[in-house]
Short mmCIF file of C-alpha atoms in Angstrom, two decimals:
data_model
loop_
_atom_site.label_atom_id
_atom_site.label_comp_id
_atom_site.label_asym_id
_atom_site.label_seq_id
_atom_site.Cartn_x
_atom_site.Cartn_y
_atom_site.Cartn_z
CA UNK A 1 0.00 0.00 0.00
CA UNK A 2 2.90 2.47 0.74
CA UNK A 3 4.06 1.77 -2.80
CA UNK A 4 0.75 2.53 -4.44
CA UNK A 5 0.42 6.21 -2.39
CA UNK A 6 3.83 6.82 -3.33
CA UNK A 7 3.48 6.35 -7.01
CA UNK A 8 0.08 8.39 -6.76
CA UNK A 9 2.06 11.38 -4.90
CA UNK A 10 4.65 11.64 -8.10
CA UNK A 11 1.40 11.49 -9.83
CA UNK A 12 -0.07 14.50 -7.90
CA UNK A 13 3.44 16.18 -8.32
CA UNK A 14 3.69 15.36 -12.23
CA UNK A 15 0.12 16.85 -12.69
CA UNK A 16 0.92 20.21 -11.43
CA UNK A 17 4.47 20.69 -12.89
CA UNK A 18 2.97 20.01 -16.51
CA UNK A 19 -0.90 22.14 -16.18
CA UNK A 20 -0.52 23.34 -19.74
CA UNK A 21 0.22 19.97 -21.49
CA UNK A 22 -3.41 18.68 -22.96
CA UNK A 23 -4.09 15.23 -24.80
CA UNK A 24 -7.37 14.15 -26.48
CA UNK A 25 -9.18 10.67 -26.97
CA UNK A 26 -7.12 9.07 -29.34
CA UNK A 27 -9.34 5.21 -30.69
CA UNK A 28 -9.79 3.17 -27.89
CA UNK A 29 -7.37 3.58 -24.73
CA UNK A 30 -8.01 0.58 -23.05
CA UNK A 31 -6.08 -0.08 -19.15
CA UNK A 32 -3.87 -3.13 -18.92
CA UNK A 33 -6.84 -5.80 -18.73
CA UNK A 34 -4.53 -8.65 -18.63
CA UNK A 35 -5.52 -11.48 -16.14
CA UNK A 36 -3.31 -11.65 -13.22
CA UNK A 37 -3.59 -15.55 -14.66
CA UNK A 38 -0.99 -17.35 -11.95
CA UNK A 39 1.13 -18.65 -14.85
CA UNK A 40 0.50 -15.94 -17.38
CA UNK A 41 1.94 -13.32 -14.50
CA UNK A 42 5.40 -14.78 -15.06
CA UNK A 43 5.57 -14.22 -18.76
CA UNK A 44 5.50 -10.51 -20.96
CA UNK A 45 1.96 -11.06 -22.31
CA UNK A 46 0.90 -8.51 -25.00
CA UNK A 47 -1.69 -5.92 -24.56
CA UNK A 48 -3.90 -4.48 -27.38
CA UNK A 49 -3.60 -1.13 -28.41
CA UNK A 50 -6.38 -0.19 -30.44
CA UNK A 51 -5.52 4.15 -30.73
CA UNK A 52 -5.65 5.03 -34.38
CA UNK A 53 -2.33 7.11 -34.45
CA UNK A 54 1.02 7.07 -32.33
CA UNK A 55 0.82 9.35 -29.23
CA UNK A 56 2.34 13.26 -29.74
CA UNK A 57 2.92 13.27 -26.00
CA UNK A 58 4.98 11.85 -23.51
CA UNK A 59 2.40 10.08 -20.33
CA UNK A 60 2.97 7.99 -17.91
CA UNK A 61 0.07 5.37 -16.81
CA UNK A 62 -0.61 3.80 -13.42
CA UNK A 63 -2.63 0.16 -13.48
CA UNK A 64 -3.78 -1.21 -10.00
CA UNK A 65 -5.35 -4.82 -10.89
CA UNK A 66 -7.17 -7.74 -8.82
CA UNK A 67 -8.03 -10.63 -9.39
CA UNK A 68 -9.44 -14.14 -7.19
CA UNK A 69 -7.49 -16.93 -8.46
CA UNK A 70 -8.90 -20.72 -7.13
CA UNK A 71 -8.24 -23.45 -7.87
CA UNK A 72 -8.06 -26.75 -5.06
CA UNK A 73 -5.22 -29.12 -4.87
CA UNK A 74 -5.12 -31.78 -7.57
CA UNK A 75 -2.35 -34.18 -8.96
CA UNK A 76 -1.91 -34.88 -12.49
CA UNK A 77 -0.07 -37.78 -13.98
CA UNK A 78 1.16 -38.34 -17.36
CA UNK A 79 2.33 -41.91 -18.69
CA UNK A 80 5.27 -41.94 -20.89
CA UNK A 81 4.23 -45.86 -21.93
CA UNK A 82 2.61 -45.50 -25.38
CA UNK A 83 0.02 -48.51 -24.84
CA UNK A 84 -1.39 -46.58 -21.27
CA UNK A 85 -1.61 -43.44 -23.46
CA UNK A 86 -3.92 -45.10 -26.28
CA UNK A 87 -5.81 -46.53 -23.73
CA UNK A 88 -6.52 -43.35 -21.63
CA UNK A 89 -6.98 -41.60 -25.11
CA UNK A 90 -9.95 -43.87 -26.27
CA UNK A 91 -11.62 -43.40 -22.43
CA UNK A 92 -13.02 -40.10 -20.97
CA UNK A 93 -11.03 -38.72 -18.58
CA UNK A 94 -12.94 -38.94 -15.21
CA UNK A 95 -13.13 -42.91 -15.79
CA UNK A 96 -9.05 -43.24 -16.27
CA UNK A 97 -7.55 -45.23 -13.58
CA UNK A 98 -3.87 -45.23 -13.13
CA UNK A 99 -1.85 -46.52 -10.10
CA UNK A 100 1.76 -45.06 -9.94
CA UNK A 101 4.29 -47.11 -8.42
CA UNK A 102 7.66 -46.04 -9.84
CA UNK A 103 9.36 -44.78 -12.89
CA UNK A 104 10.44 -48.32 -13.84
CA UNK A 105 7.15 -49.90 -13.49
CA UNK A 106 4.77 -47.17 -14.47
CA UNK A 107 6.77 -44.36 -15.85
CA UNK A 108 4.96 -41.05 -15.47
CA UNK A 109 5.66 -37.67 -15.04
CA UNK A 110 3.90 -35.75 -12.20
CA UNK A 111 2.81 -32.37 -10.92
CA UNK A 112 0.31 -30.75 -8.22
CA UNK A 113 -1.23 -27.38 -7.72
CA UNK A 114 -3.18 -25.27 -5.57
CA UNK A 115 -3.94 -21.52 -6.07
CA UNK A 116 -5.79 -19.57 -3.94
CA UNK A 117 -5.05 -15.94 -3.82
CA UNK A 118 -6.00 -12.03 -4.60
CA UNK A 119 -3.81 -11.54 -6.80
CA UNK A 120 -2.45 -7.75 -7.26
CA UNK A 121 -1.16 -6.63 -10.76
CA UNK A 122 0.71 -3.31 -10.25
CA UNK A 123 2.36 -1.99 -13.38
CA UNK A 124 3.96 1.35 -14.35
CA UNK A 125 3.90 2.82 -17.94
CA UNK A 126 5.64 5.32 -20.26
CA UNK A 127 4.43 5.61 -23.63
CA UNK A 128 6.84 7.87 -25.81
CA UNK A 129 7.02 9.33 -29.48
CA UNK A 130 9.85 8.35 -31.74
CA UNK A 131 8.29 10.05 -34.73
CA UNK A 132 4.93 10.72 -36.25
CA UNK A 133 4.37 7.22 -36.83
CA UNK A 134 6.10 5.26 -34.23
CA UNK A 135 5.61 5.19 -30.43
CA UNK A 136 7.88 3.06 -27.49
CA UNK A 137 6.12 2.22 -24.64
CA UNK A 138 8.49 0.73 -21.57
CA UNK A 139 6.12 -0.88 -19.05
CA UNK A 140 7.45 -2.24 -15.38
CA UNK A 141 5.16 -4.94 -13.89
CA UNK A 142 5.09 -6.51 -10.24
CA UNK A 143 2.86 -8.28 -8.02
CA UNK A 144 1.43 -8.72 -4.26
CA UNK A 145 -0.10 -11.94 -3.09
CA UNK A 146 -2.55 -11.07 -0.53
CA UNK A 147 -5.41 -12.70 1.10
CA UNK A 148 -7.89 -10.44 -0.27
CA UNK A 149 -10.17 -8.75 3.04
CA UNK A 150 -11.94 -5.99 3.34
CA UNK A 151 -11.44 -3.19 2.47
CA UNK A 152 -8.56 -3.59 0.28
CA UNK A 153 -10.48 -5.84 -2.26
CA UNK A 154 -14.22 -5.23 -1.95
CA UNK A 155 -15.21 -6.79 -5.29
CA UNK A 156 -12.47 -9.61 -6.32
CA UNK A 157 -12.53 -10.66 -2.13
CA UNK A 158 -13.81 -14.93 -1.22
CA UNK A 159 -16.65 -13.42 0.50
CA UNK A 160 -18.77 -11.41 -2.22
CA UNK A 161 -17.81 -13.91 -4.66
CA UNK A 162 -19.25 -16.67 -2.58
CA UNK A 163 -22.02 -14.00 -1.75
CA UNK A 164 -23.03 -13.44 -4.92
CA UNK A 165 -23.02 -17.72 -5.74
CA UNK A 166 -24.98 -18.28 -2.48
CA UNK A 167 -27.72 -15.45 -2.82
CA UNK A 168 -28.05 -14.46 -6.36
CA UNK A 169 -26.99 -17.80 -8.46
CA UNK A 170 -28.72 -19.69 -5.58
CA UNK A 171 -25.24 -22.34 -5.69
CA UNK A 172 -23.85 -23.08 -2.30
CA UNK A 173 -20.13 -23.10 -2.27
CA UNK A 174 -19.98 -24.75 -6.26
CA UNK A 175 -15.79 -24.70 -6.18
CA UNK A 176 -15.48 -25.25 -2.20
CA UNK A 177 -13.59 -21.99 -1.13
CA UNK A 178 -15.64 -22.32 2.00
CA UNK A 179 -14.76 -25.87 2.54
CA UNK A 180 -10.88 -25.03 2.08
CA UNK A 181 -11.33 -21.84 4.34
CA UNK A 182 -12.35 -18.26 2.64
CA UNK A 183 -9.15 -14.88 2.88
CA UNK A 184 -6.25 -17.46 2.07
CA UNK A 185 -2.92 -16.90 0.08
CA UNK A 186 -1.67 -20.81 -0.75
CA UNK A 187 0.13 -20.88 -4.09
CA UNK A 188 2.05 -24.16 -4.13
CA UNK A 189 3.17 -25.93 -7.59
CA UNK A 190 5.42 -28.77 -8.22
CA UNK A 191 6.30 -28.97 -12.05
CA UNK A 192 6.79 -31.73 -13.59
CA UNK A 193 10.28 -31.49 -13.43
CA UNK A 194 10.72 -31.31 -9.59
CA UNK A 195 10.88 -27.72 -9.23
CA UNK A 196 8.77 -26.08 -6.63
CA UNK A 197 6.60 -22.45 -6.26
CA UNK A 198 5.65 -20.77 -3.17
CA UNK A 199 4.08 -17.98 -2.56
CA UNK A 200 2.35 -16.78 0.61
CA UNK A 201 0.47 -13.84 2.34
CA UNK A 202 2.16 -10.55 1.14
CA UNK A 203 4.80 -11.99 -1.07
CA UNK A 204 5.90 -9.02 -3.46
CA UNK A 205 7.51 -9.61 -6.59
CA UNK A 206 9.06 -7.69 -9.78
CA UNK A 207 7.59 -9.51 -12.83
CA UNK A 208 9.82 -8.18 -15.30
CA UNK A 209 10.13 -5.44 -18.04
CA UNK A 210 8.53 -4.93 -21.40
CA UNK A 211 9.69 -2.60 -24.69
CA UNK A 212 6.56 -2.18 -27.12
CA UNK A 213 7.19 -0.32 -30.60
CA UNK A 214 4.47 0.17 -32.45
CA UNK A 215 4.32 1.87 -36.18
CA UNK A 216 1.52 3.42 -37.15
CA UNK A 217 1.24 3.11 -41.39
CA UNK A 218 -0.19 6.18 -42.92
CA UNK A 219 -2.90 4.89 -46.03
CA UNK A 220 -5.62 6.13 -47.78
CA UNK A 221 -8.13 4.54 -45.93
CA UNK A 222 -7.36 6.33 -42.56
CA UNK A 223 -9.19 9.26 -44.05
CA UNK A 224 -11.46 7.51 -46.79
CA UNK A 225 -12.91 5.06 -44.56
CA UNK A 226 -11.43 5.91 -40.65
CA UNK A 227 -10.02 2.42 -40.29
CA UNK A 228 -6.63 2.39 -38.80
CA UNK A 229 -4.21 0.00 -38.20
CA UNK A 230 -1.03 -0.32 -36.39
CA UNK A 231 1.65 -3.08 -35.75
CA UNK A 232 3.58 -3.95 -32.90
CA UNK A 233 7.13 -5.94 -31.93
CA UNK A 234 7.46 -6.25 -28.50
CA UNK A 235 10.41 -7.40 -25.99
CA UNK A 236 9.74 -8.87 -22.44
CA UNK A 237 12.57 -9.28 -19.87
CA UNK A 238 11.00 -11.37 -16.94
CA UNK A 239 12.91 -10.59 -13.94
CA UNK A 240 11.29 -12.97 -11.24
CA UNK A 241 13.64 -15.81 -9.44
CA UNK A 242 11.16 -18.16 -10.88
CA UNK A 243 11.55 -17.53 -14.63
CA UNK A 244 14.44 -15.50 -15.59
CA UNK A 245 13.99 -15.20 -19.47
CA UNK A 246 13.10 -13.03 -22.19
CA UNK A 247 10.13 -13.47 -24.27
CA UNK A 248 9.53 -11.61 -27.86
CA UNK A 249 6.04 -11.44 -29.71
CA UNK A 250 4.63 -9.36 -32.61
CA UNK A 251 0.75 -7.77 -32.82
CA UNK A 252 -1.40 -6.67 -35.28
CA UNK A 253 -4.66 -3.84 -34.21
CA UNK A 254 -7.64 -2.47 -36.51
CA UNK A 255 -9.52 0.08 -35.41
CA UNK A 256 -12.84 1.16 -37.01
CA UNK A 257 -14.30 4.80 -36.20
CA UNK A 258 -17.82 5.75 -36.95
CA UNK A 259 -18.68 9.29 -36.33
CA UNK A 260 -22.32 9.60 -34.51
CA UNK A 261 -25.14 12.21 -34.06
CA UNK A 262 -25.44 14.57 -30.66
CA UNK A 263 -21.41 14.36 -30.18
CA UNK A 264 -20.97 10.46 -30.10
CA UNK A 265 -18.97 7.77 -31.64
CA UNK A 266 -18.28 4.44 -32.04
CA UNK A 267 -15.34 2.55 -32.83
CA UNK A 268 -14.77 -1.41 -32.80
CA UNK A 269 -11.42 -2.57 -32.44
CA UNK A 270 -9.76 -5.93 -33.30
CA UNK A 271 -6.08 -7.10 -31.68
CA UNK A 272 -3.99 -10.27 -32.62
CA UNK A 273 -0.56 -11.06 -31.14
CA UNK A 274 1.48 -13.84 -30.83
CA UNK A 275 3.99 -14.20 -27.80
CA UNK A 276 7.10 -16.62 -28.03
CA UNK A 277 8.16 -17.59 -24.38
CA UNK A 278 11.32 -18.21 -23.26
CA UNK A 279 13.07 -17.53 -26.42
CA UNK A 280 16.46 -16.90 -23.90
CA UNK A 281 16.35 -18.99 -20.70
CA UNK A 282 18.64 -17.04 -18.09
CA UNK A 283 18.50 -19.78 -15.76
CA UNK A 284 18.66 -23.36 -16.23
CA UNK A 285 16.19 -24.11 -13.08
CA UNK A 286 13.18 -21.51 -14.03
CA UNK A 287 9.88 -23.33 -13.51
CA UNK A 288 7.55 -24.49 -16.24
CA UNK A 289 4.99 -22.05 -16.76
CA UNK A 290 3.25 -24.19 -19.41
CA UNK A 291 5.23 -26.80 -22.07
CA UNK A 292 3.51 -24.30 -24.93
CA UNK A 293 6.35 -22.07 -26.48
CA UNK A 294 3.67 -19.81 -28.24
CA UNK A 295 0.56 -17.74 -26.77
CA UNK A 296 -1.80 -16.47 -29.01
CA UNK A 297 -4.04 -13.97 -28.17
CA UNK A 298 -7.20 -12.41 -29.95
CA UNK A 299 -9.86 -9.72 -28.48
CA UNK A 300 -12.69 -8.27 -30.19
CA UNK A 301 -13.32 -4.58 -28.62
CA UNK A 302 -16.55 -2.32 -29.05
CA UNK A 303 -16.77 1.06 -27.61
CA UNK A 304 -18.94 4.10 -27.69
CA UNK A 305 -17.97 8.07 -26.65
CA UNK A 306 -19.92 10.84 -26.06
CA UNK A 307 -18.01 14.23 -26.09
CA UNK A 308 -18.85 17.28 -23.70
CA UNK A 309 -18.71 20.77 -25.07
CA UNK A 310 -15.61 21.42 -22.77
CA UNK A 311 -13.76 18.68 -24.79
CA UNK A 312 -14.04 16.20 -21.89
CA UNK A 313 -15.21 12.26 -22.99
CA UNK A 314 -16.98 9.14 -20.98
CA UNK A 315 -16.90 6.44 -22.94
CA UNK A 316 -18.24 2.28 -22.20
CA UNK A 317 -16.21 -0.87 -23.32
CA UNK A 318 -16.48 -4.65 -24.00
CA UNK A 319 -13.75 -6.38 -24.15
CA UNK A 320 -13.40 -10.29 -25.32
CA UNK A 321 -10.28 -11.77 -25.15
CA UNK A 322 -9.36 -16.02 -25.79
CA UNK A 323 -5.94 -16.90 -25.06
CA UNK A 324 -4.60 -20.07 -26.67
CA UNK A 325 -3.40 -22.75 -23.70
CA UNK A 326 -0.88 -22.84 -22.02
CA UNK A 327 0.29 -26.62 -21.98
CA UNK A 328 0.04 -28.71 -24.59
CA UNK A 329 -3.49 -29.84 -25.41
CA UNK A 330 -2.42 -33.32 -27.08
CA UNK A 331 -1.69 -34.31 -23.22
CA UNK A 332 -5.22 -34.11 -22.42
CA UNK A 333 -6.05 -37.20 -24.35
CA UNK A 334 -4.06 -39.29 -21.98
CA UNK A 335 -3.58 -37.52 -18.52
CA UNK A 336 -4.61 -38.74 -15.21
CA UNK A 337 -6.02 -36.67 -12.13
CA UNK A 338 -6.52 -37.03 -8.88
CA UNK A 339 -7.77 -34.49 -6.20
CA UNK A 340 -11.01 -34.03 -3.99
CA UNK A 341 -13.80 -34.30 -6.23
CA UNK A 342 -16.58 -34.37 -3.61
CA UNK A 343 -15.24 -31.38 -1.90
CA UNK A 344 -17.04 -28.89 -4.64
CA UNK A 345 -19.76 -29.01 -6.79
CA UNK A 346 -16.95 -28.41 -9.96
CA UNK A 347 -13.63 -27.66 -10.55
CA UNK A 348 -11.70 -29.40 -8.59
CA UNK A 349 -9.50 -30.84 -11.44
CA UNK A 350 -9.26 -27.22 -12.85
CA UNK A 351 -6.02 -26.53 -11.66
CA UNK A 352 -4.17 -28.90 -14.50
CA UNK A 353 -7.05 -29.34 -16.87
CA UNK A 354 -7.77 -25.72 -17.61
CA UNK A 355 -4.05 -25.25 -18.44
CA UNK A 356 -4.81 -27.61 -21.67
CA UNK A 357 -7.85 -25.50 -22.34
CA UNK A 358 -8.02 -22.00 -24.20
CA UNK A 359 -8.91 -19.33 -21.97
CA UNK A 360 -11.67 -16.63 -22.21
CA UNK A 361 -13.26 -13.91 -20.55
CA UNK A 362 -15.44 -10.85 -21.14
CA UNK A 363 -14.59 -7.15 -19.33
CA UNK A 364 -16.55 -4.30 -18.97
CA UNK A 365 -14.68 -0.81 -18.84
CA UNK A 366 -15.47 3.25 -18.33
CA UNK A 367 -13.20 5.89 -19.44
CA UNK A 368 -13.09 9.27 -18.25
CA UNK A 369 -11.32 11.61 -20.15
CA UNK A 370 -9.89 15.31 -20.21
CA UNK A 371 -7.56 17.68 -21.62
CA UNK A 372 -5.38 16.64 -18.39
CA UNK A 373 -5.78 13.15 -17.91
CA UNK A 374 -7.57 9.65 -18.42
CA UNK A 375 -8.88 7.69 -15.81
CA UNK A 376 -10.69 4.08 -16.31
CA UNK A 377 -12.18 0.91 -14.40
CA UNK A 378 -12.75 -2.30 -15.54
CA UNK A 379 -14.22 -5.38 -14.34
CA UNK A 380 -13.23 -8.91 -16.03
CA UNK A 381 -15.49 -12.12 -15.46
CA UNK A 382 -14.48 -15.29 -16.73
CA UNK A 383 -17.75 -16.78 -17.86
CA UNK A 384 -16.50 -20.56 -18.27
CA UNK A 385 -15.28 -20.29 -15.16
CA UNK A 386 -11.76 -21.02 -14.99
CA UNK A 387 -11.16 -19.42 -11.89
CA UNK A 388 -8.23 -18.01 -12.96
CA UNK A 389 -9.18 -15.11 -12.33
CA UNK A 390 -12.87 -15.90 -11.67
CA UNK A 391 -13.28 -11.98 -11.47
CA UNK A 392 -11.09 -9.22 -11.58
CA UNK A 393 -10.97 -5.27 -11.24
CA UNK A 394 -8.91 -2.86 -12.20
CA UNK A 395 -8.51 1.39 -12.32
CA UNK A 396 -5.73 3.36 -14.25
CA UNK A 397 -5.01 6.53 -14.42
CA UNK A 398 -2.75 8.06 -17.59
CA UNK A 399 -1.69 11.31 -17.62
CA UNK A 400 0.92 13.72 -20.26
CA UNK A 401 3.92 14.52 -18.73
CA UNK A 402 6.27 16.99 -21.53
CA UNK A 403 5.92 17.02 -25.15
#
């Protein structure tokens, strides 16, 4: 918490040192939305950025992100013998049965997980102008593991989640975070190759550093038709103990603009990227954040504006995004779990099966804009619940600093 009032003191200080400096609504200026996903925080995922033109002004942008990640203990097994694996493959998984004795007898890999966690996604931004078509933007990521009480996490917090399933879905503890014990920070994970995570109640972490360029083309149909386009190479240097590596991707943005009556508009974004992880590998024992060398990611983003006459903006957002899995989904045809079943309704099995499983959600966000600065909230669900995040919030605030 004393690093967050910090930052929003420079903030403060920054606003009144640069009064004169004045930036407009420039396509859609989305926060960082990504999921504080508990393997996805260890890699440089790509953001979209759907603006229609590189920026003309320095800013600097604050994102303060949380999100509930679940999911109970379970084991998963994986036969190397090729007969078990055609067998498992021609049966549904919840009927497998495999007994695991010893690598000679039943050779197998192995892993176990159990997440359960607010999850807090604090990143710091500077976008800059190279040139009237390009842009850099340098972002610094970290993270705080907390148990998520009131009042620090009124929304993402066990008890109005449960809340909300008890009195308004009318399901009684459906993924047992009662039965485990609600407010808990237990991240424990054993990769398959014997390497261990742990995180606990106010564990603090640098994730790493990213380097976006982005080059806006200049073509006929910016003006003809308002569709713009821009395209992105990006550089991530993860800094964390756990996975010391760099990770490079490219992305790809359209942005559609339709001008409306009564000082509104409308414009409908679509982002692709593709990230390649641990293209460098600093250190031989960084854990396996998913056997899947590429993520690819695509969202689908509406968003309407209306303008005041004092050149100040609200606008409303939906965001999709699917991310591609993160392990291998071949493995699902033969893998073997084991965990609690009858201690929730669902999902107990969810913390290896929804790595082999392409992940989705849906967020809602408001933008409030001036000449001085941009502020927005957002709140993610994750309707196929994944519980990873099952729901998440998160504010930014963006502001110009010098031109």
């Amino acid at each position: 918490m004393l690093r967050v009032l910090f930052i929003l003191l420079v903030f403060n200080n920054l606003n009144s040192q640069n009064a004169n400096i004045q930036f407009s609504q420039n396509g859609i200026e989305n926060p960082n939305i990504l999921t504080t996903h508990h393997f996805g925080i260890f890699s440089s995922r790509i953001s979209s950025n759907l603006k229609h033109h590189a920026t003309t002004n320095t800013s600097i942008n604050l994102n303060i992100n949380s999100g509930n990640n679940f999911h109970p203990y379970v084991e998963g097994y994986f036969p190397k013998n090729p007969e078990v694996r055609q067998q498992f493959s021609e049966t549904i998984w919840y009927n497998r049965r495999f007994n695991y004795l010893d690598e000679e007898t039943t050779p197998a890999d192995y892993m176990n997980i159990v997440v359960d966690a607010v999850i807090k996604h604090i990143s710091l931004g500077v976008n800059i102008p190279i040139n009237k078509n390009r842009e850099l933007n340098i972002n610094l990521r970290s993270y705080l593991f907390t148990k998520g009480k009131y009042p620090f996490s009124p929304i993402t917090s066990d008890e109005t989640i449960e809340w909300f399933h008890s009195h308004i879905i009318g399901d009684e503890d459906p993924f047992g975070r009662k039965y485990y014990g609600l407010n808990q920070t237990n991240i424990n994970y054993l990769d398959r190759n014997g390497r261990t995570l742990q995180l606990k109640h106010n564990d603090f972490f640098i994730g790493g550093i990213s380097f976006d360029h982005y080059y806006y083309p200049e073509i006929s149909l910016n003006k003809t038709k308002q569709l713009f386009v821009n395209l992105g190479t990006h550089l991530g240097i993860n800094t964390s103990k756990y996975n010391t590596s760099t990770d490079v991707g490219g992305s790809i943005n359209f942005v559609k603009q339709f001008n409306l009556k009564n000082n509104y508009s409308f414009n409908f974004g679509i982002h692709g990227s593709v990230l390649r992880k641990n293209l460098i590998d600093f250190n031989k024992e960084n854990i396996d954040f998913g056997n899947n060398k590429f993520l690819a990611t695509f969202e689908a983003n509406p968003q309407i504006t209306r303008y005041t006459k004092n050149g100040n903006f609200n606008s409303i957002g939906i965001n999709y995004q699917i991310q591609t899995s993160y392990n291998k989904k071949k493995e699902a045809d033969y893998y073997f779990l084991l965990g609690e079943w009858q201690a929730a309704d669902s999902g107990w099995h969810h913390g290896v099966s929804e790595l082999y499983n392409s992940l989705s959600n849906w967020s809602i966000i408001y933008s409030y804009g001036s000449p001085k600065f941009l502020f927005s909230f957002y709140l993610k669900q994750d309707f196929l619940v994944n519980n990873a995040p099952d729901l998440q919030t998160g504010i930014s605030f963006k502001k110009p600093l010098f031109n």
